[in-house]
């Protein structure tokens, strides 16, 4: 049980070092726009729960961001319930688990203005190339990733991204889940 392993002040550095690209994108958008639509709040909120952010911290984190865009009243009335619900504290009190890559890739295709989904499945390959080049990735590595994407191998593209950004020769795992990406990265960083 990793509940409490991650606190709010750890999220910015962790997002840069260990989040998979889908969660990095959600984190950055939330920080920039102080808002995410429902699909993004769900995908990112469950991921954060999975890496060990406690409910109290989740309410503070989302509250601090969303109240800047929708106001604190609306946050309390319309958004806080969903966060408690994700943690099994409302409604049918189910223990919701973070979404797998397959679920993210196959369901709830993002629309304009959405930031959820899989970066490799749901970003135009030309934009993807720009994005990774803009992050300073070597051209040959960008090409390897985009190659997988154009062949429809999104999880392999993400594993290549892991190898490049975490500095490992070959992934020792088959990527099935964003939380797995995070845990494997943390293993490398923390020894
Ligand atoms: Fe996220 Fe999985 Fe897509 Fe990687 S392959 S960006 S972890 S959904």
PDB file of C-alpha atoms and ligand atoms in Angstrom:
ATOM      1  CA  UNK A   1       0.000   0.000   0.000  1.00  0.00           C
ATOM      2  CA  UNK A   2       1.563   3.264  -1.176  1.00  0.00           C
ATOM      3  CA  UNK A   3      -1.120   5.637   0.195  1.00  0.00           C
ATOM      4  CA  UNK A   4       0.600   8.869   1.162  1.00  0.00           C
ATOM      5  CA  UNK A   5       3.802   8.059  -0.738  1.00  0.00           C
ATOM      6  CA  UNK A   6       3.390  11.199  -2.843  1.00  0.00           C
ATOM      7  CA  UNK A   7       2.569  14.699  -1.608  1.00  0.00           C
ATOM      8  CA  UNK A   8       1.534  17.817  -3.529  1.00  0.00           C
ATOM      9  CA  UNK A   9       4.974  19.450  -3.475  1.00  0.00           C
ATOM     10  CA  UNK A  10       6.434  16.350  -5.137  1.00  0.00           C
ATOM     11  CA  UNK A  11       4.148  16.483  -8.173  1.00  0.00           C
ATOM     12  CA  UNK A  12       6.011  19.051 -10.306  1.00  0.00           C
ATOM     13  CA  UNK A  13       9.421  17.353 -10.084  1.00  0.00           C
ATOM     14  CA  UNK A  14       7.914  13.872 -10.381  1.00  0.00           C
ATOM     15  CA  UNK A  15       5.923  14.903 -13.438  1.00  0.00           C
ATOM     16  CA  UNK A  16       9.132  15.943 -15.188  1.00  0.00           C
ATOM     17  CA  UNK A  17      11.146  12.878 -14.196  1.00  0.00           C
ATOM     18  CA  UNK A  18       8.797   9.935 -13.942  1.00  0.00           C
ATOM     19  CA  UNK A  19       5.341  10.606 -15.373  1.00  0.00           C
ATOM     20  CA  UNK A  20       4.475   8.972 -18.699  1.00  0.00           C
ATOM     21  CA  UNK A  21       3.765  11.511 -21.466  1.00  0.00           C
ATOM     22  CA  UNK A  22      -0.028  11.217 -21.085  1.00  0.00           C
ATOM     23  CA  UNK A  23       0.127  12.251 -17.431  1.00  0.00           C
ATOM     24  CA  UNK A  24       2.812  14.864 -18.054  1.00  0.00           C
ATOM     25  CA  UNK A  25       0.448  16.454 -20.565  1.00  0.00           C
ATOM     26  CA  UNK A  26      -2.461  16.444 -18.116  1.00  0.00           C
ATOM     27  CA  UNK A  27      -0.325  17.853 -15.321  1.00  0.00           C
ATOM     28  CA  UNK A  28       1.059  20.658 -17.483  1.00  0.00           C
ATOM     29  CA  UNK A  29      -2.372  21.587 -18.826  1.00  0.00           C
ATOM     30  CA  UNK A  30      -3.826  21.695 -15.345  1.00  0.00           C
ATOM     31  CA  UNK A  31      -0.978  23.893 -14.111  1.00  0.00           C
ATOM     32  CA  UNK A  32      -1.261  26.210 -17.141  1.00  0.00           C
ATOM     33  CA  UNK A  33      -5.025  26.474 -17.564  1.00  0.00           C
ATOM     34  CA  UNK A  34      -6.061  25.711 -13.988  1.00  0.00           C
ATOM     35  CA  UNK A  35      -8.626  23.475 -15.545  1.00  0.00           C
ATOM     36  CA  UNK A  36      -9.168  20.071 -17.077  1.00  0.00           C
ATOM     37  CA  UNK A  37     -12.359  18.714 -18.520  1.00  0.00           C
ATOM     38  CA  UNK A  38     -14.080  15.712 -17.008  1.00  0.00           C
ATOM     39  CA  UNK A  39     -12.174  13.061 -18.993  1.00  0.00           C
ATOM     40  CA  UNK A  40      -8.856  14.612 -18.007  1.00  0.00           C
ATOM     41  CA  UNK A  41      -9.794  14.986 -14.355  1.00  0.00           C
ATOM     42  CA  UNK A  42     -10.806  11.343 -14.266  1.00  0.00           C
ATOM     43  CA  UNK A  43      -7.727   9.964 -16.039  1.00  0.00           C
ATOM     44  CA  UNK A  44      -5.280  12.138 -14.094  1.00  0.00           C
ATOM     45  CA  UNK A  45      -7.100  11.944 -10.765  1.00  0.00           C
ATOM     46  CA  UNK A  46      -7.068   8.141 -10.740  1.00  0.00           C
ATOM     47  CA  UNK A  47      -3.405   8.075 -11.776  1.00  0.00           C
ATOM     48  CA  UNK A  48      -2.537  10.353  -8.859  1.00  0.00           C
ATOM     49  CA  UNK A  49      -4.497   8.159  -6.493  1.00  0.00           C
ATOM     50  CA  UNK A  50      -2.547   5.195  -7.889  1.00  0.00           C
ATOM     51  CA  UNK A  51       0.855   6.756  -7.214  1.00  0.00           C
ATOM     52  CA  UNK A  52      -0.155   7.408  -3.619  1.00  0.00           C
ATOM     53  CA  UNK A  53      -1.678  10.903  -3.374  1.00  0.00           C
ATOM     54  CA  UNK A  54      -4.078  10.869  -0.419  1.00  0.00           C
ATOM     55  CA  UNK A  55      -7.653  12.084  -0.748  1.00  0.00           C
ATOM     56  CA  UNK A  56      -7.023  15.137   1.480  1.00  0.00           C
ATOM     57  CA  UNK A  57      -4.076  16.130  -0.694  1.00  0.00           C
ATOM     58  CA  UNK A  58      -6.041  15.468  -3.885  1.00  0.00           C
ATOM     59  CA  UNK A  59      -8.799  17.801  -2.663  1.00  0.00           C
ATOM     60  CA  UNK A  60      -6.236  20.500  -1.827  1.00  0.00           C
ATOM     61  CA  UNK A  61      -4.318  20.063  -5.093  1.00  0.00           C
ATOM     62  CA  UNK A  62      -7.354  20.113  -7.372  1.00  0.00           C
ATOM     63  CA  UNK A  63      -9.033  22.781  -5.273  1.00  0.00           C
ATOM     64  CA  UNK A  64      -6.044  25.137  -5.539  1.00  0.00           C
ATOM     65  CA  UNK A  65      -5.960  24.747  -9.334  1.00  0.00           C
ATOM     66  CA  UNK A  66      -9.639  24.566 -10.263  1.00  0.00           C
ATOM     67  CA  UNK A  67     -10.780  27.339  -7.947  1.00  0.00           C
ATOM     68  CA  UNK A  68      -8.588  29.689 -10.028  1.00  0.00           C
ATOM     69  CA  UNK A  69     -10.721  28.948 -13.090  1.00  0.00           C
ATOM     70  CA  UNK A  70     -14.183  28.034 -11.804  1.00  0.00           C
ATOM     71  CA  UNK A  71     -14.097  29.591  -8.328  1.00  0.00           C
ATOM     72  CA  UNK A  72     -13.999  27.902  -4.953  1.00  0.00           C
ATOM     73  CA  UNK A  73     -17.806  27.606  -4.632  1.00  0.00           C
ATOM     74  CA  UNK A  74     -18.208  25.779  -7.891  1.00  0.00           C
ATOM     75  CA  UNK A  75     -15.226  23.603  -7.053  1.00  0.00           C
ATOM     76  CA  UNK A  76     -16.825  22.578  -3.758  1.00  0.00           C
ATOM     77  CA  UNK A  77     -20.251  22.050  -5.328  1.00  0.00           C
ATOM     78  CA  UNK A  78     -19.447  20.454  -8.658  1.00  0.00           C
ATOM     79  CA  UNK A  79     -15.944  18.991  -8.557  1.00  0.00           C
ATOM     80  CA  UNK A  80     -15.022  17.893  -5.049  1.00  0.00           C
ATOM     81  CA  UNK A  81     -17.704  15.202  -5.124  1.00  0.00           C
ATOM     82  CA  UNK A  82     -16.046  13.511  -8.113  1.00  0.00           C
ATOM     83  CA  UNK A  83     -12.698  13.496  -6.369  1.00  0.00           C
ATOM     84  CA  UNK A  84     -14.176  11.868  -3.265  1.00  0.00           C
ATOM     85  CA  UNK A  85     -16.071   9.494  -5.559  1.00  0.00           C
ATOM     86  CA  UNK A  86     -12.793   8.437  -7.251  1.00  0.00           C
ATOM     87  CA  UNK A  87     -11.480   7.563  -3.809  1.00  0.00           C
ATOM     88  CA  UNK A  88     -14.579   5.516  -3.028  1.00  0.00           C
ATOM     89  CA  UNK A  89     -15.996   8.008  -0.542  1.00  0.00           C
ATOM     90  CA  UNK A  90     -19.223   8.822  -2.373  1.00  0.00           C
ATOM     91  CA  UNK A  91     -21.914   7.044  -4.381  1.00  0.00           C
ATOM     92  CA  UNK A  92     -21.462   3.316  -4.599  1.00  0.00           C
ATOM     93  CA  UNK A  93     -18.152   3.580  -2.729  1.00  0.00           C
ATOM     94  CA  UNK A  94     -16.330   1.455  -5.262  1.00  0.00           C
ATOM     95  CA  UNK A  95     -12.571   1.220  -5.252  1.00  0.00           C
ATOM     96  CA  UNK A  96     -11.788   2.740  -8.661  1.00  0.00           C
ATOM     97  CA  UNK A  97      -8.465   1.809 -10.175  1.00  0.00           C
ATOM     98  CA  UNK A  98      -6.364   3.939 -12.542  1.00  0.00           C
ATOM     99  CA  UNK A  99      -6.884   3.341 -16.257  1.00  0.00           C
ATOM    100  CA  UNK A 100      -4.641   0.994 -18.203  1.00  0.00           C
ATOM    101  CA  UNK A 101      -2.974   1.981 -21.488  1.00  0.00           C
ATOM    102  CA  UNK A 102      -5.420  -0.225 -23.409  1.00  0.00           C
ATOM    103  CA  UNK A 103      -8.397   1.534 -21.866  1.00  0.00           C
ATOM    104  CA  UNK A 104      -6.895   4.978 -22.511  1.00  0.00           C
ATOM    105  CA  UNK A 105      -5.967   4.096 -26.081  1.00  0.00           C
ATOM    106  CA  UNK A 106      -9.291   2.489 -26.995  1.00  0.00           C
ATOM    107  CA  UNK A 107     -11.979   4.470 -25.184  1.00  0.00           C
ATOM    108  CA  UNK A 108     -13.170   8.052 -24.813  1.00  0.00           C
ATOM    109  CA  UNK A 109     -11.313   9.589 -27.755  1.00  0.00           C
ATOM    110  CA  UNK A 110     -10.344  13.161 -26.780  1.00  0.00           C
ATOM    111  CA  UNK A 111     -12.035  16.080 -28.562  1.00  0.00           C
ATOM    112  CA  UNK A 112     -10.642  19.576 -29.164  1.00  0.00           C
ATOM    113  CA  UNK A 113      -9.757  21.146 -25.834  1.00  0.00           C
ATOM    114  CA  UNK A 114      -9.308  17.787 -24.132  1.00  0.00           C
ATOM    115  CA  UNK A 115      -5.921  16.743 -22.789  1.00  0.00           C
ATOM    116  CA  UNK A 116      -6.689  13.192 -21.764  1.00  0.00           C
ATOM    117  CA  UNK A 117      -5.982  10.115 -23.871  1.00  0.00           C
ATOM    118  CA  UNK A 118      -2.701   8.562 -24.997  1.00  0.00           C
ATOM    119  CA  UNK A 119      -0.126  11.013 -26.340  1.00  0.00           C
ATOM    120  CA  UNK A 120       1.023   8.441 -28.907  1.00  0.00           C
ATOM    121  CA  UNK A 121      -2.449   7.383 -30.049  1.00  0.00           C
ATOM    122  CA  UNK A 122      -4.165  10.751 -29.972  1.00  0.00           C
ATOM    123  CA  UNK A 123      -1.553  13.235 -31.201  1.00  0.00           C
ATOM    124  CA  UNK A 124      -0.984  13.904 -34.861  1.00  0.00           C
ATOM    125  CA  UNK A 125       2.430  12.350 -35.715  1.00  0.00           C
ATOM    126  CA  UNK A 126       3.720  15.656 -37.125  1.00  0.00           C
ATOM    127  CA  UNK A 127       2.879  17.421 -33.856  1.00  0.00           C
ATOM    128  CA  UNK A 128       4.379  14.575 -31.900  1.00  0.00           C
ATOM    129  CA  UNK A 129       7.638  15.015 -33.798  1.00  0.00           C
ATOM    130  CA  UNK A 130       7.599  18.756 -33.011  1.00  0.00           C
ATOM    131  CA  UNK A 131       6.837  18.106 -29.364  1.00  0.00           C
ATOM    132  CA  UNK A 132       9.750  15.738 -28.809  1.00  0.00           C
ATOM    133  CA  UNK A 133      12.166  17.782 -30.899  1.00  0.00           C
ATOM    134  CA  UNK A 134      11.132  20.815 -28.843  1.00  0.00           C
ATOM    135  CA  UNK A 135      12.079  18.855 -25.723  1.00  0.00           C
ATOM    136  CA  UNK A 136      15.565  18.412 -27.142  1.00  0.00           C
ATOM    137  CA  UNK A 137      15.276  14.762 -28.155  1.00  0.00           C
ATOM    138  CA  UNK A 138      17.774  13.592 -30.798  1.00  0.00           C
ATOM    139  CA  UNK A 139      16.308  13.327 -34.302  1.00  0.00           C
ATOM    140  CA  UNK A 140      17.019   9.599 -34.624  1.00  0.00           C
ATOM    141  CA  UNK A 141      15.176   8.910 -31.372  1.00  0.00           C
ATOM    142  CA  UNK A 142      12.220  11.010 -32.432  1.00  0.00           C
ATOM    143  CA  UNK A 143      12.152   9.028 -35.685  1.00  0.00           C
ATOM    144  CA  UNK A 144      12.096   5.714 -33.796  1.00  0.00           C
ATOM    145  CA  UNK A 145       9.128   6.830 -31.720  1.00  0.00           C
ATOM    146  CA  UNK A 146       7.186   8.231 -34.660  1.00  0.00           C
ATOM    147  CA  UNK A 147       7.858   5.034 -36.597  1.00  0.00           C
ATOM    148  CA  UNK A 148       6.149   2.951 -33.935  1.00  0.00           C
ATOM    149  CA  UNK A 149       3.259   5.406 -33.873  1.00  0.00           C
ATOM    150  CA  UNK A 150       2.659   5.265 -37.607  1.00  0.00           C
ATOM    151  CA  UNK A 151       2.652   1.461 -37.352  1.00  0.00           C
ATOM    152  CA  UNK A 152      -0.001   1.676 -34.631  1.00  0.00           C
ATOM    153  CA  UNK A 153       2.309   0.393 -31.860  1.00  0.00           C
ATOM    154  CA  UNK A 154       1.519   3.045 -29.274  1.00  0.00           C
ATOM    155  CA  UNK A 155       2.745   1.208 -26.200  1.00  0.00           C
ATOM    156  CA  UNK A 156       6.017   0.323 -27.963  1.00  0.00           C
ATOM    157  CA  UNK A 157       6.398   4.006 -28.839  1.00  0.00           C
ATOM    158  CA  UNK A 158       5.907   4.826 -25.158  1.00  0.00           C
ATOM    159  CA  UNK A 159       8.475   2.194 -24.127  1.00  0.00           C
ATOM    160  CA  UNK A 160      10.941   3.751 -26.558  1.00  0.00           C
ATOM    161  CA  UNK A 161      10.170   7.097 -24.931  1.00  0.00           C
ATOM    162  CA  UNK A 162      10.886   5.500 -21.546  1.00  0.00           C
ATOM    163  CA  UNK A 163      14.230   4.095 -22.716  1.00  0.00           C
ATOM    164  CA  UNK A 164      15.300   7.443 -24.158  1.00  0.00           C
ATOM    165  CA  UNK A 165      14.202   9.674 -21.303  1.00  0.00           C
ATOM    166  CA  UNK A 166      15.162   7.326 -18.448  1.00  0.00           C
ATOM    167  CA  UNK A 167      18.482   6.416 -20.041  1.00  0.00           C
ATOM    168  CA  UNK A 168      18.036   2.646 -20.232  1.00  0.00           C
ATOM    169  CA  UNK A 169      19.126   0.480 -23.151  1.00  0.00           C
ATOM    170  CA  UNK A 170      16.096  -1.758 -23.194  1.00  0.00           C
ATOM    171  CA  UNK A 171      12.901  -1.787 -21.152  1.00  0.00           C
ATOM    172  CA  UNK A 172      12.814  -4.806 -18.867  1.00  0.00           C
ATOM    173  CA  UNK A 173       9.017  -4.782 -18.882  1.00  0.00           C
ATOM    174  CA  UNK A 174       6.087  -4.741 -21.283  1.00  0.00           C
ATOM    175  CA  UNK A 175       4.187  -1.497 -20.800  1.00  0.00           C
ATOM    176  CA  UNK A 176       0.536  -2.021 -19.903  1.00  0.00           C
ATOM    177  CA  UNK A 177      -0.224   0.835 -17.568  1.00  0.00           C
ATOM    178  CA  UNK A 178       0.743   4.486 -16.965  1.00  0.00           C
ATOM    179  CA  UNK A 179       1.271   3.710 -13.274  1.00  0.00           C
ATOM    180  CA  UNK A 180       3.709   0.986 -14.288  1.00  0.00           C
ATOM    181  CA  UNK A 181       5.688   3.547 -16.323  1.00  0.00           C
ATOM    182  CA  UNK A 182       5.869   5.702 -13.193  1.00  0.00           C
ATOM    183  CA  UNK A 183       6.890   2.855 -10.887  1.00  0.00           C
ATOM    184  CA  UNK A 184       9.583   1.580 -13.252  1.00  0.00           C
ATOM    185  CA  UNK A 185      11.008   5.081 -13.590  1.00  0.00           C
ATOM    186  CA  UNK A 186      11.056   5.511  -9.820  1.00  0.00           C
ATOM    187  CA  UNK A 187      12.858   2.180  -9.441  1.00  0.00           C
ATOM    188  CA  UNK A 188      15.600   3.431 -11.743  1.00  0.00           C
ATOM    189  CA  UNK A 189      15.857   6.841 -10.076  1.00  0.00           C
ATOM    190  CA  UNK A 190      15.745   5.562  -6.509  1.00  0.00           C
ATOM    191  CA  UNK A 191      17.845   2.463  -7.095  1.00  0.00           C
TER     192      UNK A 191
HETATM  193 FE1  LIG B   1       0.095   6.870 -21.344  1.00  0.00          FE
HETATM  194 FE2  LIG B   1       0.130   4.254 -21.902  1.00  0.00          FE
HETATM  195 FE3  LIG B   1      -0.111   6.063 -23.870  1.00  0.00          FE
HETATM  196 FE4  LIG B   1       2.186   5.766 -22.585  1.00  0.00          FE
HETATM  197  S1  LIG B   1       1.175   4.221 -23.889  1.00  0.00           S
HETATM  198  S2  LIG B   1       1.196   7.715 -23.110  1.00  0.00           S
HETATM  199  S3  LIG B   1       1.493   5.336 -20.505  1.00  0.00           S
HETATM  200  S4  LIG B   1      -1.587   5.666 -22.238  1.00  0.00           S
END
